[in-house]
Amino acid sequence: MGALRLASLNSIIDLFPSILGRSHCLHNHRRILSSPPIRRLVAQSTAEMAPTAPDSNQAATSQKQGSQERVITPRSEDFSAWYLDIIAKAELADYGPVRGTMVIRPYGYAIWEAIQDYLNVKFKETGHSNMYFPQFIPYSFIEKEASHVEGFSPELALVTIGGGKELEEKLVVRPTSETIVNHMFTQWIHSYRDLPLMINQWANVTRWEMRTKPFVRTLEFLWQEGHTAHATPEEAEQEAMQMIDIYTKFAYEEAGMPVIVGRKSKVETFAGADTTYTIEAMTGDRKALQAGTSHSLGQNFSRAFGTQAYENGQRQHIWQTSWAISTRFVGGIIMTHGDDAGLMLPPKIAPIQVVIVPIWKKEDEKTGVLDAASTVQAVLRAAGIKVKLDDSDQKTPGWKFNFWEMKGVPLRIEIGPRHVSSRSVVISRRDMPGKQGKVFGISMESSVLEAYVKDKLDDIQSSLLQRATSFRDSNIVDVSTYDELKEAISQGKWARGPWSASDAEEERVKEETGATIRCFPFEQPEGMKRCLMTGNAAKEVAIFAKSY
Amino acid sequence: MGALRLASLNSIIDLFPSILGRSHCLHNHRRILSSPPIRRLVAQSTAEMAPTAPDSNQAATSQKQGSQERVITPRSEDFSAWYLDIIAKAELADYGPVRGTMVIRPYGYAIWEAIQDYLNVKFKETGHSNMYFPQFIPYSFIEKEASHVEGFSPELALVTIGGGKELEEKLVVRPTSETIVNHMFTQWIHSYRDLPLMINQWANVTRWEMRTKPFVRTLEFLWQEGHTAHATPEEAEQEAMQMIDIYTKFAYEEAGMPVIVGRKSKVETFAGADTTYTIEAMTGDRKALQAGTSHSLGQNFSRAFGTQAYENGQRQHIWQTSWAISTRFVGGIIMTHGDDAGLMLPPKIAPIQVVIVPIWKKEDEKTGVLDAASTVQAVLRAAGIKVKLDDSDQKTPGWKFNFWEMKGVPLRIEIGPRHVSSRSVVISRRDMPGKQGKVFGISMESSVLEAYVKDKLDDIQSSLLQRATSFRDSNIVDVSTYDELKEAISQGKWARGPWSASDAEEERVKEETGATIRCFPFEQPEGMKRCLMTGNAAKEVAIFAKSY
């Protein structure tokens, strides 16, 4: 928050020092030409830092389509450049024409759809209904809850002209919907019999962010926001916990992300909440990414908006929660898994779980190979597996291997002329490079093939979670003094230590180390503890880390 | 379009003359109190015309909960008042705090979800991928296509302040996405091998409409917009036709709406399209409602944005389509079906297909009845039927009968103490009032009950379509002169007659009769025709009607 920063060319270079000047980022002239003239400086620099458009000219112009062509920066070399390369080359997203906005491309959007499909079912199973609130909120609404306006006012986009006329009251483009939700709840809730009221909406939201990064922080993003109203604080608390639990399960079981679940410190609590619960993911560069939050709002908004319910002639302000997961989660998935060769997607959320690459040299081999490949595709599709047959003849098999590896497809099936005669295929795991993950002679017989593929997808799903969990655990250091904390943070790790110090001291840690309290984890060590900063008694350990 | 109209109290009274002064519309004081002060006049008048909030106080305050309580205006008495009553009392939507905006409530949103679920599958089956474009569009983009800017500029909402600073270039809040889509297509499309590019997005859009009506025309609405790029005009044309065909099938087979499918006149064509195809629904008050459109965009946007593809060294502008269905369709469903008692939903899109109303008088009957009702609920739910058990003891069975009838639930099952002993239930059809639609003694045995219910749901589905088709056909008059046309329109009907006259004459019909050409229907009578206006040869008949 704080003072406004206008993105200058310098600040942009500052944000992404590693990718400026890299040759493959500099040829997207078309974008520069079509940028609106007024924003030229920013647009131009954006173009320079932008991932390149999918290189469809490659086939036509490139002389070497072999398997050795390097299209992305290795992850081990430069994590941030790797991330942006993946976004571009795996065709997950592209930059929109307005600074900080993002176009979510089909492959990236399909990951978001997998997130939606899972959560939507869970939300309904737990009694929530979907609905939709308008995105334009009267400015006066935002001002009603004191800490809410303080938190959000620097980030607002305002509509001031509608239908050609200056508006009498500025309209806020929804940064979150607590205010308008409460305005409506106040009209719908009268008696305690109207409670609990439990709703959710899938929507776009706008926050005028200065330091943007695709998926992780964009000016506009997609999310779901749940809003509930309850008769008692206990019920609201139980709801907030239930929802963070659903998010946690999704992260572990579907996305293979061993998030740390816990409670935010007072400093980091949502603007308008009593308590914020969070899931914090560790990315490949060992930063923390807040991947989902659930807020116990207390009576803060119901008091500001007069949302009351009667029972036995008594009026009482209602108790509320709100909770959200956004397209940022897609960024979390990308940054959790992957290697130098590219993305690595957990099978349960992968848009393509199996890619089939047919291989032929002579024209007379082609029909047999493609027929076999189509049959295999049909078998797997019938078994409910998301399968893609890459039968294009524009690219070599080697190019395709690299491309689909880079896109993170969990399993690859190769079918050549020899396999047609032996009625067997070669299957390679994305998570095990080279020969280690390659198995020959898997029968094409449908029941055998189906069982093998499903089994391997399960293996990959748990293997990715296991790998991420080991990585996480080897990068969290238990500390008992501030010096140890500083040491851990300077090594790029997370520090976990007892904490009962003041907000000011929390602020000092941030200033001196760049790390913030990510959460007080629900899982706490037993026994007596001493605050790492003050030496006073501490009830809990906190986790400190640098974050996105 | 044309000059801006600010909504004054007078203009609002003009729009809804029938509902002002009706007592049940005037007691929503809470809304007035919480409206932002600056917009008081508009907000207040909106409040007066607003459907009342769901009457949750009813149970607590009402003395008469019997079956005779009239909660909505009869459809036969005042269609417009009936529609607004239904929106409010069936809890489909509510007014948002900003004039012209709408909150879509769970019951209304569930109908939209049914539309989404069906279309989303069809779009994917026909090769389209979902993605997401930013909603903020640089103002300069809108100006690039001449007729597009002419069509849309009076309706734009503009963001002029972001993050506390005046923006250098105003941002348009998406009224439709052709411009930003083409900006991106220009970066993604290089060779003919990149074609066809077929995408869709589910999104909110904003149009600064002055005359709003829930679902039918709101300042912000939800829709899907498909955008495709092709190598040839034939392929684009085929795509535009394919999509209007998908919409047509949906209307007939799912929504029970016998829409007329055809081509728009030049005057009524989308701003920026070569050809617009449309499906036109006839509402219960015999107006036309444009329920979905598919546009063949030609090269209009590709020329404006320089979207070109190479083949054999040749550059050519691509050929495009766009197509959309919005939450307006929900309004179409409401206005097509229904009667004096309320809404009538086609089973395939009904959020609740069967409601179970348990009936008991003495407390010792309650357990047995509720047990049987739960069993019936479980049986139907297991069969994939959307079933609701209304076991609340706040309302009488008579009140519940009326309430769920008003909500348009296709089938009602009654279970009383006698039915528990006879192991049978009473089933009533929503589309056949009174005894005619009531059948006694349907066995609770699961296979019998399931088969009976499914069969009746199918019957209702086709019966609603049949009824709407008869209604439509009896309200379209074939005309061969302008006098006959005027006569038909003045009787509130649609007129179908040969047309080859000029745009100016089309404009004259609109001015003199209030009717516009809804479309040149695909289904055309054979043989030689003479234009109803000029007597010249005419290739086609057009359909004229007053419209929403």
GROMACS .gro file of N, CA and C in nm, chain A residues 4 30-31 34 36 38 53-54 56-57 94-95 97-98 101-106 109 113 124 129-136 138 140-141 154 156-163 165 167-169 171 173-174 180 183-184 186-188 190 193-194 204 206 208 219-220 222 394, chain B residues 4 30-31 34 36 38 53-54 56-57 94-95 97-98 101-106 109 113 124 129-132 134-136 138 140-141 154 156-163 165 167-169 171 173-174 180 183-184 186-188 190 193-194 204 206 208 219-220 222 394:
model
  393
    4LEU      N    1   0.175   0.603  -0.393
    4LEU     CA    2   0.157   0.549  -0.527
    4LEU      C    3   0.290   0.541  -0.601
   30ARG      N    4   0.543  -0.641  -3.320
   30ARG     CA    5   0.403  -0.620  -3.348
   30ARG      C    6   0.331  -0.557  -3.228
   31ARG      N    7   0.366  -0.605  -3.110
   31ARG     CA    8   0.303  -0.553  -2.990
   31ARG      C    9   0.331  -0.403  -2.975
   34SER      N   10   0.122  -0.192  -3.212
   34SER     CA   11  -0.022  -0.179  -3.189
   34SER      C   12  -0.055  -0.124  -3.051
   36PRO      N   13  -0.136   0.151  -2.772
   36PRO     CA   14  -0.192   0.286  -2.782
   36PRO      C   15  -0.082   0.389  -2.759
   38ILE      N   16  -0.051   0.683  -2.630
   38ILE     CA   17  -0.037   0.757  -2.504
   38ILE      C   18   0.047   0.680  -2.402
   53ALA      N   19   0.533  -1.413  -2.810
   53ALA     CA   20   0.414  -1.484  -2.854
   53ALA      C   21   0.454  -1.625  -2.892
   54PRO      N   22   0.358  -1.719  -2.890
   54PRO     CA   23   0.394  -1.856  -2.926
   54PRO      C   24   0.461  -1.856  -3.063
   56SER      N   25   0.498  -1.940  -3.363
   56SER     CA   26   0.438  -2.016  -3.472
   56SER      C   27   0.518  -2.002  -3.599
   57ASN      N   28   0.606  -1.905  -3.603
   57ASN     CA   29   0.691  -1.892  -3.721
   57ASN      C   30   0.802  -1.996  -3.721
   94ASP      N   31  -0.061  -1.428  -2.147
   94ASP     CA   32   0.008  -1.326  -2.223
   94ASP      C   33  -0.025  -1.192  -2.156
   95TYR      N   34   0.052  -1.089  -2.185
   95TYR     CA   35   0.022  -0.959  -2.129
   95TYR      C   36  -0.093  -0.894  -2.203
   97PRO      N   37  -0.316  -0.541  -2.310
   97PRO     CA   38  -0.268  -0.411  -2.356
   97PRO      C   39  -0.258  -0.306  -2.245
   98VAL      N   40  -0.335  -0.323  -2.140
   98VAL     CA   41  -0.325  -0.228  -2.028
   98VAL      C   42  -0.225  -0.282  -1.926
  101THR      N   43  -0.231  -0.602  -1.674
  101THR     CA   44  -0.338  -0.698  -1.702
  101THR      C   45  -0.283  -0.819  -1.775
  102MET      N   46  -0.358  -0.926  -1.773
  102MET     CA   47  -0.312  -1.055  -1.824
  102MET      C   48  -0.423  -1.120  -1.905
  103VAL      N   49  -0.386  -1.178  -2.017
  103VAL     CA   50  -0.479  -1.261  -2.093
  103VAL      C   51  -0.450  -1.405  -2.052
  104ILE      N   52  -0.550  -1.474  -2.002
  104ILE     CA   53  -0.530  -1.614  -1.964
  104ILE      C   54  -0.561  -1.700  -2.085
  105ARG      N   55  -0.459  -1.768  -2.135
  105ARG     CA   56  -0.474  -1.846  -2.258
  105ARG      C   57  -0.532  -1.985  -2.227
  106PRO      N   58  -0.581  -2.055  -2.328
  106PRO     CA   59  -0.654  -2.179  -2.301
  106PRO      C   60  -0.582  -2.278  -2.209
  109TYR      N   61  -0.599  -2.136  -1.867
  109TYR     CA   62  -0.737  -2.130  -1.821
  109TYR      C   63  -0.789  -2.269  -1.784
  113GLU      N   64  -0.988  -2.392  -1.463
  113GLU     CA   65  -1.114  -2.468  -1.469
  113GLU      C   66  -1.107  -2.594  -1.381
  124LYS      N   67  -2.071  -2.655  -0.285
  124LYS     CA   68  -2.213  -2.693  -0.285
  124LYS      C   69  -2.239  -2.803  -0.182
  129SER      N   70  -2.448  -2.165  -0.199
  129SER     CA   71  -2.508  -2.144  -0.331
  129SER      C   72  -2.429  -2.038  -0.406
  130ASN      N   73  -2.416  -2.058  -0.536
  130ASN     CA   74  -2.354  -1.954  -0.619
  130ASN      C   75  -2.454  -1.844  -0.651
  131MET      N   76  -2.404  -1.724  -0.662
  131MET     CA   77  -2.486  -1.611  -0.706
  131MET      C   78  -2.393  -1.505  -0.764
  132TYR      N   79  -2.449  -1.388  -0.797
  132TYR     CA   80  -2.363  -1.286  -0.857
  132TYR      C   81  -2.403  -1.145  -0.813
  133PHE      N   82  -2.303  -1.073  -0.763
  133PHE     CA   83  -2.321  -0.933  -0.722
  133PHE      C   84  -2.262  -0.840  -0.828
  134PRO      N   85  -2.321  -0.721  -0.845
  134PRO     CA   86  -2.264  -0.626  -0.943
  134PRO      C   87  -2.121  -0.589  -0.906
  135GLN      N   88  -2.042  -0.559  -1.009
  135GLN     CA   89  -1.903  -0.523  -0.980
  135GLN      C   90  -1.886  -0.375  -0.949
  136PHE      N   91  -1.986  -0.293  -0.979
  136PHE     CA   92  -1.974  -0.150  -0.948
  136PHE      C   93  -2.032  -0.122  -0.810
  138PRO      N   94  -2.084   0.170  -0.505
  138PRO     CA   95  -2.078   0.313  -0.475
  138PRO      C   96  -1.957   0.342  -0.386
  140SER      N   97  -1.911   0.541  -0.158
  140SER     CA   98  -1.943   0.560  -0.015
  140SER      C   99  -1.944   0.427   0.062
  141PHE      N  100  -1.975   0.318  -0.007
  141PHE     CA  101  -1.978   0.187   0.060
  141PHE      C  102  -1.841   0.150   0.116
  154PRO      N  103  -0.590   0.270  -0.169
  154PRO     CA  104  -0.482   0.298  -0.265
  154PRO      C  105  -0.486   0.211  -0.391
  156LEU      N  106  -0.771   0.120  -0.574
  156LEU     CA  107  -0.900   0.119  -0.643
  156LEU      C  108  -0.894   0.171  -0.787
  157ALA      N  109  -0.974   0.109  -0.872
  157ALA     CA  110  -1.002   0.163  -1.005
  157ALA      C  111  -1.141   0.225  -0.997
  158LEU      N  112  -1.155   0.349  -1.046
  158LEU     CA  113  -1.281   0.421  -1.031
  158LEU      C  114  -1.342   0.454  -1.167
  159VAL      N  115  -1.469   0.422  -1.181
  159VAL     CA  116  -1.546   0.464  -1.298
  159VAL      C  117  -1.605   0.600  -1.264
  160THR      N  118  -1.575   0.700  -1.347
  160THR     CA  119  -1.626   0.834  -1.321
  160THR      C  120  -1.717   0.883  -1.435
  161ILE      N  121  -1.715   0.811  -1.549
  161ILE     CA  122  -1.797   0.850  -1.663
  161ILE      C  123  -1.881   0.731  -1.708
  162GLY      N  124  -2.010   0.752  -1.724
  162GLY     CA  125  -2.099   0.646  -1.770
  162GLY      C  126  -2.194   0.703  -1.873
  163GLY      N  127  -2.206   0.635  -1.988
  163GLY     CA  128  -2.298   0.682  -2.091
  163GLY      C  129  -2.267   0.824  -2.135
  165LYS      N  130  -2.156   1.078  -1.962
  165LYS     CA  131  -2.173   1.184  -1.860
  165LYS      C  132  -2.087   1.155  -1.738
  167LEU      N  133  -2.031   1.100  -1.367
  167LEU     CA  134  -2.123   1.045  -1.267
  167LEU      C  135  -2.125   1.133  -1.141
  168GLU      N  136  -2.238   1.135  -1.075
  168GLU     CA  137  -2.246   1.212  -0.952
  168GLU      C  138  -2.164   1.148  -0.841
  169GLU      N  139  -2.172   1.015  -0.833
  169GLU     CA  140  -2.088   0.945  -0.736
  169GLU      C  141  -1.996   0.849  -0.810
  171LEU      N  142  -1.782   0.530  -0.897
  171LEU     CA  143  -1.809   0.388  -0.871
  171LEU      C  144  -1.677   0.313  -0.861
  173VAL      N  145  -1.467  -0.019  -0.901
  173VAL     CA  146  -1.470  -0.150  -0.965
  173VAL      C  147  -1.425  -0.251  -0.859
  174ARG      N  148  -1.515  -0.339  -0.824
  174ARG     CA  149  -1.498  -0.438  -0.716
  174ARG      C  150  -1.354  -0.483  -0.691
  180ILE      N  151  -2.068  -0.456  -0.070
  180ILE     CA  152  -2.195  -0.471  -0.143
  180ILE      C  153  -2.271  -0.594  -0.096
  183HIS      N  154  -2.452  -0.481   0.208
  183HIS     CA  155  -2.565  -0.396   0.170
  183HIS      C  156  -2.686  -0.483   0.135
  184MET      N  157  -2.663  -0.593   0.064
  184MET     CA  158  -2.774  -0.681   0.026
  184MET      C  159  -2.817  -0.770   0.143
  186THR      N  160  -2.825  -0.701   0.440
  186THR     CA  161  -2.908  -0.620   0.530
  186THR      C  162  -3.054  -0.621   0.484
  187GLN      N  163  -3.075  -0.635   0.354
  187GLN     CA  164  -3.213  -0.641   0.302
  187GLN      C  165  -3.273  -0.781   0.308
  188TRP      N  166  -3.186  -0.881   0.307
  188TRP     CA  167  -3.237  -1.018   0.301
  188TRP      C  168  -3.251  -1.084   0.438
  190HIS      N  169  -3.359  -1.089   0.813
  190HIS     CA  170  -3.446  -1.022   0.908
  190HIS      C  171  -3.447  -1.099   1.039
  193ARG      N  172  -3.415  -1.705   1.149
  193ARG     CA  173  -3.449  -1.814   1.058
  193ARG      C  174  -3.388  -1.796   0.920
  194ASP      N  175  -3.344  -1.673   0.889
  194ASP     CA  176  -3.277  -1.648   0.760
  194ASP      C  177  -3.130  -1.690   0.763
  204ASN      N  178  -1.454  -1.164  -1.150
  204ASN     CA  179  -1.329  -1.091  -1.169
  204ASN      C  180  -1.320  -0.980  -1.064
  206THR      N  181  -1.061  -0.628  -0.936
  206THR     CA  182  -0.962  -0.533  -0.982
  206THR      C  183  -0.889  -0.469  -0.864
  208TRP      N  184  -0.550  -0.209  -0.818
  208TRP     CA  185  -0.452  -0.132  -0.894
  208TRP      C  186  -0.311  -0.158  -0.841
  219LEU      N  187  -0.348  -0.672  -1.224
  219LEU     CA  188  -0.442  -0.563  -1.199
  219LEU      C  189  -0.586  -0.615  -1.192
  220GLU      N  190  -0.618  -0.708  -1.279
  220GLU     CA  191  -0.747  -0.777  -1.272
  220GLU      C  192  -0.716  -0.925  -1.256
  222LEU      N  193  -0.912  -1.335  -1.157
  222LEU     CA  194  -1.036  -1.412  -1.137
  222LEU      C  195  -1.027  -1.481  -1.002
  394GLN      N  196   0.435  -3.099  -3.889
  394GLN     CA  197   0.518  -2.979  -3.898
  394GLN      C  198   0.642  -2.989  -3.811
  552LEU      N  199  -2.801   1.101  -2.489
  552LEU     CA  200  -2.803   1.041  -2.357
  552LEU      C  201  -2.932   1.073  -2.284
  578ARG      N  202  -3.583   0.006   0.400
  578ARG     CA  203  -3.443  -0.020   0.431
  578ARG      C  204  -3.353   0.018   0.313
  579ARG      N  205  -3.399  -0.016   0.193
  579ARG     CA  206  -3.319   0.015   0.075
  579ARG      C  207  -3.297   0.166   0.062
  582SER      N  208  -3.037   0.297   0.308
  582SER     CA  209  -2.896   0.262   0.287
  582SER      C  210  -2.846   0.303   0.149
  584PRO      N  211  -2.678   0.538  -0.128
  584PRO     CA  212  -2.583   0.649  -0.115
  584PRO      C  213  -2.656   0.780  -0.137
  586ILE      N  214  -2.591   1.073  -0.260
  586ILE     CA  215  -2.579   1.149  -0.383
  586ILE      C  216  -2.680   1.105  -0.489
  601ALA      N  217  -3.806  -0.706  -0.109
  601ALA     CA  218  -3.710  -0.807  -0.063
  601ALA      C  219  -3.790  -0.932  -0.028
  602PRO      N  220  -3.723  -1.048  -0.030
  602PRO     CA  221  -3.795  -1.172   0.001
  602PRO      C  222  -3.860  -1.156   0.138
  604SER      N  223  -3.921  -1.235   0.437
  604SER     CA  224  -3.886  -1.329   0.542
  604SER      C  225  -3.961  -1.298   0.670
  605ASN      N  226  -4.016  -1.178   0.677
  605ASN     CA  227  -4.093  -1.145   0.797
  605ASN      C  228  -4.231  -1.208   0.794
  642ASP      N  229  -3.238  -0.927  -0.747
  642ASP     CA  230  -3.273  -0.808  -0.670
  642ASP      C  231  -3.199  -0.691  -0.735
  643TYR      N  232  -3.240  -0.570  -0.705
  643TYR     CA  233  -3.170  -0.455  -0.760
  643TYR      C  234  -3.040  -0.430  -0.684
  645PRO      N  235  -2.720  -0.168  -0.571
  645PRO     CA  236  -2.725  -0.030  -0.522
  645PRO      C  237  -2.701   0.074  -0.632
  646VAL      N  238  -2.632   0.037  -0.739
  646VAL     CA  239  -2.611   0.131  -0.848
  646VAL      C  240  -2.724   0.114  -0.950
  649THR      N  241  -2.818  -0.189  -1.209
  649THR     CA  242  -2.745  -0.314  -1.181
  649THR      C  243  -2.838  -0.412  -1.110
  650MET      N  244  -2.798  -0.537  -1.114
  650MET     CA  245  -2.882  -0.646  -1.065
  650MET      C  246  -2.797  -0.745  -0.985
  651VAL      N  247  -2.851  -0.789  -0.874
  651VAL     CA  248  -2.789  -0.898  -0.799
  651VAL      C  249  -2.861  -1.026  -0.841
  652ILE      N  250  -2.788  -1.121  -0.894
  652ILE     CA  251  -2.852  -1.247  -0.934
  652ILE      C  252  -2.850  -1.340  -0.813
  653ARG      N  253  -2.969  -1.374  -0.765
  653ARG     CA  254  -2.979  -1.455  -0.643
  653ARG      C  255  -2.967  -1.604  -0.676
  654PRO      N  256  -2.943  -1.688  -0.576
  654PRO     CA  257  -2.913  -1.829  -0.605
  654PRO      C  258  -3.012  -1.899  -0.699
  657TYR      N  259  -2.949  -1.764  -1.039
  657TYR     CA  260  -2.816  -1.801  -1.086
  657TYR      C  261  -2.810  -1.948  -1.125
  661GLU      N  262  -2.659  -2.123  -1.447
  661GLU     CA  263  -2.564  -2.234  -1.442
  661GLU      C  264  -2.609  -2.349  -1.533
  672LYS      N  265  -1.710  -2.694  -2.632
  672LYS     CA  266  -1.588  -2.775  -2.632
  672LYS      C  267  -1.598  -2.887  -2.736
  677SER      N  268  -1.199  -2.345  -2.710
  677SER     CA  269  -1.136  -2.347  -2.578
  677SER      C  270  -1.177  -2.223  -2.501
  678ASN      N  271  -1.197  -2.240  -2.371
  678ASN     CA  272  -1.224  -2.123  -2.287
  678ASN      C  273  -1.095  -2.051  -2.254
  679MET      N  274  -1.103  -1.919  -2.242
  679MET     CA  275  -0.990  -1.840  -2.196
  679MET      C  276  -1.044  -1.713  -2.134
  680TYR      N  277  -0.957  -1.619  -2.102
  680TYR     CA  278  -1.006  -1.495  -2.040
  680TYR      C  279  -0.925  -1.374  -2.082
  682PRO      N  280  -0.870  -0.946  -2.042
  682PRO     CA  281  -0.894  -0.840  -1.943
  682PRO      C  282  -1.018  -0.758  -1.979
  683GLN      N  283  -1.083  -0.706  -1.877
  683GLN     CA  284  -1.204  -0.628  -1.905
  683GLN      C  285  -1.174  -0.481  -1.932
  684PHE      N  286  -1.051  -0.437  -1.900
  684PHE     CA  287  -1.018  -0.297  -1.929
  684PHE      C  288  -0.954  -0.286  -2.067
  686PRO      N  289  -0.811  -0.020  -2.368
  686PRO     CA  290  -0.773   0.119  -2.396
  686PRO      C  291  -0.878   0.186  -2.483
  688SER      N  292  -0.861   0.394  -2.709
  688SER     CA  293  -0.823   0.403  -2.851
  688SER      C  294  -0.863   0.279  -2.930
  689PHE      N  295  -0.869   0.163  -2.863
  689PHE     CA  296  -0.907   0.039  -2.934
  689PHE      C  297  -1.049   0.050  -2.989
  702PRO      N  298  -2.197   0.551  -2.699
  702PRO     CA  299  -2.291   0.612  -2.602
  702PRO      C  300  -2.313   0.526  -2.478
  704LEU      N  301  -2.074   0.347  -2.297
  704LEU     CA  302  -1.952   0.303  -2.229
  704LEU      C  303  -1.942   0.352  -2.084
  705ALA      N  304  -1.885   0.266  -2.000
  705ALA     CA  305  -1.843   0.306  -1.866
  705ALA      C  306  -1.691   0.322  -1.873
  706LEU      N  307  -1.641   0.434  -1.822
  706LEU     CA  308  -1.498   0.462  -1.835
  706LEU      C  309  -1.430   0.474  -1.700
  707VAL      N  310  -1.318   0.402  -1.686
  707VAL     CA  311  -1.232   0.416  -1.569
  707VAL      C  312  -1.133   0.527  -1.600
  708THR      N  313  -1.131   0.629  -1.515
  708THR     CA  314  -1.039   0.740  -1.539
  708THR      C  315  -0.939   0.756  -1.426
  709ILE      N  316  -0.963   0.686  -1.312
  709ILE     CA  317  -0.873   0.696  -1.197
  709ILE      C  318  -0.832   0.556  -1.155
  710GLY      N  319  -0.701   0.536  -1.140
  710GLY     CA  320  -0.650   0.407  -1.094
  710GLY      C  321  -0.542   0.427  -0.991
  711GLY      N  322  -0.552   0.358  -0.879
  711GLY     CA  323  -0.451   0.371  -0.775
  711GLY      C  324  -0.435   0.516  -0.729
  713LYS      N  325  -0.460   0.794  -0.897
  713LYS     CA  326  -0.411   0.891  -0.997
  713LYS      C  327  -0.503   0.894  -1.120
  715LEU      N  328  -0.571   0.865  -1.490
  715LEU     CA  329  -0.502   0.787  -1.592
  715LEU      C  330  -0.473   0.872  -1.716
  716GLU      N  331  -0.365   0.839  -1.784
  716GLU     CA  332  -0.331   0.912  -1.907
  716GLU      C  333  -0.429   0.877  -2.018
  717GLU      N  334  -0.464   0.749  -2.027
  717GLU     CA  335  -0.566   0.712  -2.125
  717GLU      C  336  -0.684   0.647  -2.052
  719LEU      N  337  -0.987   0.410  -1.969
  719LEU     CA  338  -1.006   0.268  -1.997
  719LEU      C  339  -1.155   0.239  -2.008
  721VAL      N  340  -1.459  -0.012  -1.974
  721VAL     CA  341  -1.497  -0.138  -1.912
  721VAL      C  342  -1.571  -0.219  -2.019
  722ARG      N  343  -1.513  -0.330  -2.057
  722ARG     CA  344  -1.563  -0.416  -2.165
  722ARG      C  345  -1.715  -0.413  -2.190
  728ILE      N  346  -1.022  -0.602  -2.812
  728ILE     CA  347  -0.908  -0.657  -2.739
  728ILE      C  348  -0.874  -0.797  -2.790
  731HIS      N  349  -0.666  -0.742  -3.093
  731HIS     CA  350  -0.532  -0.698  -3.053
  731HIS      C  351  -0.444  -0.819  -3.020
  732MET      N  352  -0.501  -0.917  -2.952
  732MET     CA  353  -0.424  -1.036  -2.915
  732MET      C  354  -0.411  -1.132  -3.035
  734THR      N  355  -0.380  -1.065  -3.331
  734THR     CA  356  -0.276  -1.012  -3.419
  734THR      C  357  -0.138  -1.060  -3.373
  735GLN      N  358  -0.124  -1.083  -3.243
  735GLN     CA  359   0.005  -1.132  -3.193
  735GLN      C  360   0.018  -1.284  -3.201
  736TRP      N  361  -0.095  -1.353  -3.201
  736TRP     CA  362  -0.090  -1.499  -3.197
  736TRP      C  363  -0.098  -1.563  -3.334
  738HIS      N  364   0.005  -1.595  -3.710
  738HIS     CA  365   0.109  -1.558  -3.806
  738HIS      C  366   0.086  -1.630  -3.938
  741ARG      N  367  -0.138  -2.192  -4.055
  741ARG     CA  368  -0.139  -2.308  -3.966
  741ARG      C  369  -0.191  -2.272  -3.827
  742ASP      N  370  -0.194  -2.143  -3.795
  742ASP     CA  371  -0.249  -2.101  -3.665
  742ASP      C  372  -0.401  -2.094  -3.668
  752ASN      N  373  -1.831  -1.099  -1.743
  752ASN     CA  374  -1.927  -0.990  -1.722
  752ASN      C  375  -1.900  -0.880  -1.825
  754THR      N  376  -2.034  -0.462  -1.948
  754THR     CA  377  -2.100  -0.341  -1.899
  754THR      C  378  -2.148  -0.256  -2.016
  756TRP      N  379  -2.388   0.100  -2.057
  756TRP     CA  380  -2.458   0.202  -1.979
  756TRP      C  381  -2.599   0.221  -2.032
  767LEU      N  382  -2.726  -0.285  -1.659
  767LEU     CA  383  -2.603  -0.210  -1.682
  767LEU      C  384  -2.483  -0.305  -1.690
  768GLU      N  385  -2.482  -0.404  -1.605
  768GLU     CA  386  -2.381  -0.511  -1.613
  768GLU      C  387  -2.456  -0.641  -1.631
  770LEU      N  388  -2.399  -1.090  -1.736
  770LEU     CA  389  -2.306  -1.201  -1.758
  770LEU      C  390  -2.336  -1.263  -1.893
  942GLN      N  391  -4.241  -2.385   0.969
  942GLN     CA  392  -4.282  -2.245   0.981
  942GLN      C  393  -4.404  -2.214   0.894
   0.00000   0.00000   0.00000
